[in-house]
XYZ file of C-alpha atoms in Angstrom:
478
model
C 1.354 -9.726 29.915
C 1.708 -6.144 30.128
C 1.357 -5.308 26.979
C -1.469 -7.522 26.712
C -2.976 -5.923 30.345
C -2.709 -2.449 27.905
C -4.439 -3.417 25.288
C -7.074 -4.818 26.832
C -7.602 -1.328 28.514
C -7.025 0.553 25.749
C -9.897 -1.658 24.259
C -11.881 -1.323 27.242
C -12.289 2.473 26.832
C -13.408 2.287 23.160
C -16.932 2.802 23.169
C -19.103 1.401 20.985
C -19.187 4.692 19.283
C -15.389 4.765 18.234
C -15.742 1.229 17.144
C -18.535 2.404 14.350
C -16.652 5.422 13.328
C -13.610 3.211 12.751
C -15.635 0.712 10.775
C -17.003 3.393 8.688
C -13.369 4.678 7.657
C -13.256 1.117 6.025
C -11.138 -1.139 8.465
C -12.501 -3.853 10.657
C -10.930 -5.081 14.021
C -7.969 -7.109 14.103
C -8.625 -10.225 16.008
C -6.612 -8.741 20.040
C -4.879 -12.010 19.816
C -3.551 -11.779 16.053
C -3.181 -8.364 16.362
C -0.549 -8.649 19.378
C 1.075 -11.623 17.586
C 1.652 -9.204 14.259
C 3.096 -6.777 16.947
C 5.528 -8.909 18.271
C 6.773 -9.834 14.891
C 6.986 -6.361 13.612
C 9.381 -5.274 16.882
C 11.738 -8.622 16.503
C 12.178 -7.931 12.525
C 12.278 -4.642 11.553
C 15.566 -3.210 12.366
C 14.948 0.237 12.291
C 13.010 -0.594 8.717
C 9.444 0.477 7.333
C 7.199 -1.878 8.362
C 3.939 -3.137 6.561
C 1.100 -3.038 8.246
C -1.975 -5.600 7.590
C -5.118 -4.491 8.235
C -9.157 -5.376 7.073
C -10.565 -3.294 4.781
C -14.406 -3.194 4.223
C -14.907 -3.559 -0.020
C -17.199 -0.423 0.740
C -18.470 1.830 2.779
C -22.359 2.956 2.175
C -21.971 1.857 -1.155
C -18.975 3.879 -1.843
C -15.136 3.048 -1.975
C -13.647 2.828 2.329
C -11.681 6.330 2.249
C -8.817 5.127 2.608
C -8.637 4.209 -1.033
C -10.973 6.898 -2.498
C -7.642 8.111 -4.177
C -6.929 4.779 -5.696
C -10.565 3.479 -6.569
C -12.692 5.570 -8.589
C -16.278 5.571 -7.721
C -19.313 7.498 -8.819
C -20.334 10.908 -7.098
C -23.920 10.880 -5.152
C -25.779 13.762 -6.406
C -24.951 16.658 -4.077
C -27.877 17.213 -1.419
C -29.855 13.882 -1.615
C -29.354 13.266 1.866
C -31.338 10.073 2.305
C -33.124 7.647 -0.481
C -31.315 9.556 -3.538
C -34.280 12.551 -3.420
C -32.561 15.944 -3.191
C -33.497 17.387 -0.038
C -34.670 20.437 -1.794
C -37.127 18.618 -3.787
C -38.296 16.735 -0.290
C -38.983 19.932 1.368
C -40.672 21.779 -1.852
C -44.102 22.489 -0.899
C -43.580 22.099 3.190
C -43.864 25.334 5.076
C -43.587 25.706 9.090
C -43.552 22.789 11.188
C -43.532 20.300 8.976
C -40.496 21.395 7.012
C -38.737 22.189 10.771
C -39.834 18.133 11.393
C -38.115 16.548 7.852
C -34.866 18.758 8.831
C -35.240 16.981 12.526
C -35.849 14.073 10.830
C -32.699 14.320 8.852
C -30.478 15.425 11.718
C -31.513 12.790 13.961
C -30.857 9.924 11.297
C -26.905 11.548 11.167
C -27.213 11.775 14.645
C -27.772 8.564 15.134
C -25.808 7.346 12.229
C -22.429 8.487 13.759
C -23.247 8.169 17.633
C -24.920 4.522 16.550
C -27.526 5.237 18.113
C -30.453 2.171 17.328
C -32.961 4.236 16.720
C -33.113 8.335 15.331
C -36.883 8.872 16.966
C -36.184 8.440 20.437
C -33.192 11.105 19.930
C -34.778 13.804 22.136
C -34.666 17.387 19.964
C -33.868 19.663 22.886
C -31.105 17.661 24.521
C -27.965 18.702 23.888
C -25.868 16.059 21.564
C -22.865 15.777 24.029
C -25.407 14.139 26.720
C -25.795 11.499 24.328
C -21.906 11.369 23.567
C -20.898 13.797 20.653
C -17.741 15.101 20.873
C -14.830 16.925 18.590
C -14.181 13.559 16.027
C -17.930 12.795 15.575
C -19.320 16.951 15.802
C -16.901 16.968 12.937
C -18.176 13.805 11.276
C -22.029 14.392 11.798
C -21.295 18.420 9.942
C -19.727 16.341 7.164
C -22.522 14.039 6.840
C -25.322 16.525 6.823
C -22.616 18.506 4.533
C -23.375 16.147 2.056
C -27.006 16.207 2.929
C -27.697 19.533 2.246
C -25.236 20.980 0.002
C -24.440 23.658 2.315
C -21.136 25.045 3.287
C -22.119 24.154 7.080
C -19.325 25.370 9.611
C -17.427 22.810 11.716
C -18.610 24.666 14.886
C -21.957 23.881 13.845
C -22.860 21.437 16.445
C -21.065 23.656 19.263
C -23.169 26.769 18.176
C -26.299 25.182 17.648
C -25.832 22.279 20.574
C -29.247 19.943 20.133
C -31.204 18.669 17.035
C -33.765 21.049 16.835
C -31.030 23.931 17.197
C -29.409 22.519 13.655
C -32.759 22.093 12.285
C -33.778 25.500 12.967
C -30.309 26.221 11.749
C -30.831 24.529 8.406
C -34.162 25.785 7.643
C -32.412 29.687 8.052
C -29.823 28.387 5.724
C -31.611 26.377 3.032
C -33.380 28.364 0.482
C -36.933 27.774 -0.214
C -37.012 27.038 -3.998
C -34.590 25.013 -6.472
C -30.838 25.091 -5.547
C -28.628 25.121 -2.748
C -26.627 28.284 -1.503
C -23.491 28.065 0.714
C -23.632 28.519 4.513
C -21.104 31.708 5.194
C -22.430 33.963 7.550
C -21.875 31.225 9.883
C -18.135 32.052 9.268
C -17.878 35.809 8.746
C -14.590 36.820 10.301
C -12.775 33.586 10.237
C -10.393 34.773 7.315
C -10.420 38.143 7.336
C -10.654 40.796 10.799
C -9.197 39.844 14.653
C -9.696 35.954 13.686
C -7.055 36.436 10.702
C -5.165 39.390 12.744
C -4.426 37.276 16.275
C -3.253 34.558 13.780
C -0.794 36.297 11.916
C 0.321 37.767 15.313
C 0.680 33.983 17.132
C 2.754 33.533 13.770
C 5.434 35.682 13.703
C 6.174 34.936 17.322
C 4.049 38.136 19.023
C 2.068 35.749 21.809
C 1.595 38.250 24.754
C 0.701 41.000 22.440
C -1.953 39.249 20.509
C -3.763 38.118 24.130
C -3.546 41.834 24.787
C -5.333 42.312 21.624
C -7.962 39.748 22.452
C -8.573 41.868 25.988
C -8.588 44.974 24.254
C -11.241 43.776 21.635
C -13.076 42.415 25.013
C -14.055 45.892 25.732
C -16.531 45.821 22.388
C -18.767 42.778 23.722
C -22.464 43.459 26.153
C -22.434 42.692 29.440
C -24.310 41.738 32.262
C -24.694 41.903 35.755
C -25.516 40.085 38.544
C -28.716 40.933 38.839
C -29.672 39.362 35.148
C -27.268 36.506 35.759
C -30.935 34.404 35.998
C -31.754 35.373 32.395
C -28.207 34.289 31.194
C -27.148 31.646 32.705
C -27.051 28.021 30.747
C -28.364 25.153 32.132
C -25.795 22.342 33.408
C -25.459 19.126 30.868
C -26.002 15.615 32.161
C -22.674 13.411 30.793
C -23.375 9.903 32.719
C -25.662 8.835 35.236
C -24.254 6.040 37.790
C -24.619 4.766 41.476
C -21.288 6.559 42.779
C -21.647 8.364 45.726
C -19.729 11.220 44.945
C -20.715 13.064 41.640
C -18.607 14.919 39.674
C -19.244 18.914 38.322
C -17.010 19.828 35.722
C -16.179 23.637 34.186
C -14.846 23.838 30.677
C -11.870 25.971 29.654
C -11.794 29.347 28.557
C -10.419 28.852 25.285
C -11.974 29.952 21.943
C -12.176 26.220 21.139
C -13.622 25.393 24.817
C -17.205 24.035 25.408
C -19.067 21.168 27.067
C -17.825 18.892 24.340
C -14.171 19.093 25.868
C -15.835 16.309 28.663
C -18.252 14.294 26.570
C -15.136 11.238 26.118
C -14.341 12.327 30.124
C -18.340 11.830 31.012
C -18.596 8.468 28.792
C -15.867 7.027 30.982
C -17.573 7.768 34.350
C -21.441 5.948 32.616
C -23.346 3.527 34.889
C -20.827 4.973 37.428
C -21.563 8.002 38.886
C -23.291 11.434 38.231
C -21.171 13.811 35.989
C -22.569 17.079 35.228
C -20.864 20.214 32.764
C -21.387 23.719 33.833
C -21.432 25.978 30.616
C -19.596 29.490 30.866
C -21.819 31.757 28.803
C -20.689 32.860 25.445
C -19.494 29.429 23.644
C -22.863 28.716 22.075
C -25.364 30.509 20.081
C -27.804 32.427 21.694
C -30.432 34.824 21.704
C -28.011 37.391 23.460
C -24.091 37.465 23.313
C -23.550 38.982 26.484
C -20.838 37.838 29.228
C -20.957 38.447 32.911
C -19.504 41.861 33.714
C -16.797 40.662 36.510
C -15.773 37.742 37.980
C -17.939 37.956 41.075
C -20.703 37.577 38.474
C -18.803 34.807 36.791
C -18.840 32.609 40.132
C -22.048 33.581 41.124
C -23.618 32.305 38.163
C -21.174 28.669 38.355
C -22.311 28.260 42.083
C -25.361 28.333 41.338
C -25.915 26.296 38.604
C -23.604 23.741 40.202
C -25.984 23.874 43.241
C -28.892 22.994 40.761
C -27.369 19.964 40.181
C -26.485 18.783 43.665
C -28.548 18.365 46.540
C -27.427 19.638 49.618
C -25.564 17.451 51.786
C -24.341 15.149 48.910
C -20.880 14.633 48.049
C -19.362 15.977 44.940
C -16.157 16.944 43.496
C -15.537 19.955 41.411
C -13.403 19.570 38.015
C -11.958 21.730 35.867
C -9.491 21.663 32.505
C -6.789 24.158 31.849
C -8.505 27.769 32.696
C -11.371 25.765 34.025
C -8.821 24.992 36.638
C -9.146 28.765 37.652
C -13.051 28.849 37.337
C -13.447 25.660 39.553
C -11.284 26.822 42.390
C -12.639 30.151 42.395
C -16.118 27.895 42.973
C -14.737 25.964 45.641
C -13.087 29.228 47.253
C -17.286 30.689 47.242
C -18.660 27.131 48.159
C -16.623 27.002 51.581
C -17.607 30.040 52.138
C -21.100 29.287 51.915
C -20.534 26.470 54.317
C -21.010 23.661 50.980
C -17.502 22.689 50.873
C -16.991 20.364 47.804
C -15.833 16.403 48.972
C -12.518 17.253 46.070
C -11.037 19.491 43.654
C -9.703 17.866 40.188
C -7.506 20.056 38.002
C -6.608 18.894 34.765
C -3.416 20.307 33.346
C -4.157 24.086 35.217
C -1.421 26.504 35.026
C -2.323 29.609 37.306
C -3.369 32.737 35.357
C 0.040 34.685 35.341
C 2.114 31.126 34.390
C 3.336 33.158 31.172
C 4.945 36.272 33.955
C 7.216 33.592 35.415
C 11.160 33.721 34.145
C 11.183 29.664 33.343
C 7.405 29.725 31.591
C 8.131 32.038 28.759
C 7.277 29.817 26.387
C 3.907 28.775 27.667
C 1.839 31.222 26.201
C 2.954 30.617 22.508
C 2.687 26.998 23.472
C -0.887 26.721 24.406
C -2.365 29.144 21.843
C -0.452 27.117 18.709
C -1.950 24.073 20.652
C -5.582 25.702 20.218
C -4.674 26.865 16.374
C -2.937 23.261 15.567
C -6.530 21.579 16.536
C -8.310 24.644 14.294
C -6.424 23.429 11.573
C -7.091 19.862 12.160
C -10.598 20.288 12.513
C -11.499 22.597 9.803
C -12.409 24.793 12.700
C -13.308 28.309 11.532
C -12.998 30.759 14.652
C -15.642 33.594 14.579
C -14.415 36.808 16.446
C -17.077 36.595 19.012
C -15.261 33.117 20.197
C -11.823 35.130 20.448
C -13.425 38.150 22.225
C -15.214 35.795 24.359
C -11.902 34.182 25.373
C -10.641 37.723 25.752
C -13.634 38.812 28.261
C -12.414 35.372 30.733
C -8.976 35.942 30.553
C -9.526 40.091 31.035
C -11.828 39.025 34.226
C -9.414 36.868 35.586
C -6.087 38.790 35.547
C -4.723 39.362 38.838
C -6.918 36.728 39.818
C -4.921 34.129 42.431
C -5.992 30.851 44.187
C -6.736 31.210 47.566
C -5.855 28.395 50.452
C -8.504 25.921 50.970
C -9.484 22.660 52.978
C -11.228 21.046 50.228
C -8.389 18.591 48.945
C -6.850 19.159 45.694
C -5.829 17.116 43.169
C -3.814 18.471 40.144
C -3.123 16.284 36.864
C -0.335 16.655 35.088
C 0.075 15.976 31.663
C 3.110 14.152 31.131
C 3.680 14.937 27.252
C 4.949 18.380 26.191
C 3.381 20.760 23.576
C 5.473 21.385 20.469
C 7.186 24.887 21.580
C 7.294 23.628 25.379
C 10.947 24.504 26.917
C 12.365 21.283 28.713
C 15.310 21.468 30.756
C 17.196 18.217 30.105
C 18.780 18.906 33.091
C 15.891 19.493 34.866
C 16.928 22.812 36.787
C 13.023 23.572 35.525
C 9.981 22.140 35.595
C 7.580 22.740 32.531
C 4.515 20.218 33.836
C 1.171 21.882 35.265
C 1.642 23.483 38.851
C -0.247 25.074 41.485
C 0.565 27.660 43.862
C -1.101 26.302 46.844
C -1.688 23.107 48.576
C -2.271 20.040 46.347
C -1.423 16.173 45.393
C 0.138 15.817 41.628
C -0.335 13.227 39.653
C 1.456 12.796 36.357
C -0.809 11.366 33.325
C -0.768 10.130 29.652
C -1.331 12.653 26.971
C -0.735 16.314 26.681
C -2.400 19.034 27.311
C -5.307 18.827 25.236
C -5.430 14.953 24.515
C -5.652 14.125 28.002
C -9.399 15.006 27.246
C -9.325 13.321 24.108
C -7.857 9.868 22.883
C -6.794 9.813 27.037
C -9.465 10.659 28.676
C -10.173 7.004 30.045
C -7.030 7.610 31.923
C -7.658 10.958 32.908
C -11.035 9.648 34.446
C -9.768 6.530 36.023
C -7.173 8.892 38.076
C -9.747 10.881 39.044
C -11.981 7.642 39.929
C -9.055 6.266 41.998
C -8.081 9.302 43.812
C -11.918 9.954 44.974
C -11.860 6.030 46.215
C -8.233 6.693 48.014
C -10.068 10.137 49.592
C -13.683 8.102 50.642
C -10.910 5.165 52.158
């Protein structure tokens, strides 16, 4: 019954969305039942041997081979850029000029757009909302650049879709990219720096072991970015993203991490959970998505300022909300709450998701956690085919050059702090447990242990990460 009690959860919190992008690697759903009964057999036979496992495979996928045995099956190779009815895109947009060559690249985002979010029907995607409102995050920002990849020929980067956030950005993207006359030409400036300059030089320094000094490199390199001030913190600022809409009393405001690899698409599987629900907003930190200016706030004052008040934008007053935050967003969102009692708004909760405390890596027992969390952030670079432009690295540079010295302050709000319960590779665990490597907090708080580690607790388990959350704001409101 347990197991069975699992797997219906585990099934529970696959949306609709991960159930088309597993059908269109080529398998099909085992029957929960059959599945279970397979299970069973496999764990009574084995014996500590390999194990076959059955599974459904589609004959193809969009008229191709599933790709799971594109190595075994040879198949014919679409013509590269046809994008959509076998026409080369090029061809399609020969002769259109302005707006109506902006509209067929909108056109042809929103049909990959919809194609991997399964979405019913491309027009009614809206071209200014961002994509992880509607439910994009890292698997399917990957998928939809491979799909229009293929559409256009061009060597798009896999941060496309966190640089250029909504449909019309990547169509205004494309048209930039795609040349006006016959043939394609590759997409690089998008990557300029990712294998050659600080990108390549923090990496080789993560490598051989020299952590601390390459984050001293990333603060020194901090120095070169704009700034500005709190007086043009208006002009700056990004406006708060919408992840589910619900009945819930208490609405949730959530502040990314401060990683090079950090963005509002961290929560779009966290949001998801929490639809027909409750409110869940995302506050953006500026610098983790193209715009016109690459400037970052020019303290932390500025910083909090700016996260106060876009958090107030989405919360009227009086109405209960908790603040979230991830990992360094853990720092941002207390420093919030710290500003929001002040201001006599006190927040109903704070939620912090695997936070360490800025100076975690100064403590005798943690000197592994620095080496631990940046081969974390390279280890999902790699498996994304993410290609880090310096600005991201500097940017991370500027939050973690604001923030040192930086400590969390006693407050009434109630915190609670989740722990992942998995290590990273490179973590130091006591076996006698003299130490303790989990997620702490220097001042007042409730700690809950969860699945996953520190970055897949927003990923494959972030329906448990949100259902802890849900239960501890019921247990609070009770």
């Amino acid at each position: 019954w347990g197991l069975w009690n699992t797997t219906s959860t585990i099934t529970n919190h696959l949306t609709t969305t991960d159930h088309a992008r597993i059908q269109r690697t080529g398998l099909h759903p085992l029957n929960p039942h059959h599945a279970l009964t397979l299970f069973d057999t496999a764990l009574q036979s084995s014996q500590n041997q390999p194990v076959l496992v059955p599974a459904k495979f589609a004959t193809s996928v969009q008229g191709a081979p599933p790709p799971l045995l594109r190595g075994i099956v040879r198949a014919a190779r679409p013509a590269a850029g046809t994008g959509t009815g076998g026409v080369p895109l090029v061809a399609r947009l020969r002769g259109l000029e302005g707006e109506a060559r902006t509209e067929a690249l909108l056109d042809l985002v929103r049909a990959q757009v919809a194609l991997v979010l399964n979405h019913p029907d491309p027009r009614a995607i809206p071209a200014d909302r961002a994509l992880v409102e509607l439910g994009l995050d890292s698997l399917t920002a990957i998928e939809l650049r491979n799909h229009l990849t293929t559409a256009t020929d061009l060597r798009l980067p896999a941060t496309l879709t966190f640089d250029h956030p909504t449909p019309h950005a990547i169509a205004t993207y494309l048209d930039r990219e795609l040349p006006a006359g016959e043939g394609a030409r590759e997409a690089v400036r998008a990557e300029t720096g990712s294998s050659r300059g600080l990108a390549a030089l923090h990496r080789r320094m993560h490598d051989t072991g020299k952590h601390d000094e390459a984050a001293l490199l990333l603060v020194a390199a901090s120095h070169a970015r704009d700034s500005f001030g709190a007086a043009e913190r208006e002009r700056h600022a990004q406006a708060p993203i919408k992840l589910a809409t619900g009945p819930g009393r208490v609405s949730l405001v959530c502040f990314p991490a401060l990683s090079a690899i950090s963005g509002p698409h961290e929560y779009a599987r966290f949001g998801q959970a929490f639809r027909d629900d409750r409110d869940v907003y995302v506050v953006p930190s500026p610098g983790f998505t193209r715009t016109e200016s690459d400037a970052l706030p020019d303290s932390l004052e500025t910083l909090i300022q700016m996260n106060v008040e876009g958090l107030r934008r989405v919360v009227g007053d009086g109405e209960p909300f908790v603040v979230v935050g991830r990992s360094m967003g853990g720092c941002v969102a207390h420093a919030v709450t710290v500003a929001l009692e002040e201001a006599g708004l006190p927040p109903a909760g704070l939620a912090l998701i695997d936070s360490y405390p800025i100076d975690a890596a100064s403590r005798e027992d943690m000197g592994w956690w620095q080496g631990a969390m940046i081969g974390g952030m390279l280890e999902r670079i790699d498996r994304f085919d993410l290609k880090l432009h310096d600005d991201r690295l500097t940017t991370m540079g500027v939050y973690n050059r604001l923030f040192i010295g930086w400590q969390p302050k006693p407050v009434e709000t109630p915190i609670l702090l989740l722990r992942a319960a998995e290590p990273l590779p490179g973590t130091t665990v006591d076996p006698e447990g003299r130490t303790d490597w989990r997620a702490y907090w220097p001042v007042a708080h409730e700690s809950v242990d969860i699945p996953g580690d520190h970055f897949s607790t927003l990923e494959e388990h972030s329906g448990s990460t949100a259902e802890a959350v849900r239960s501890w704001i019921e247990r609070q409101a009770g």
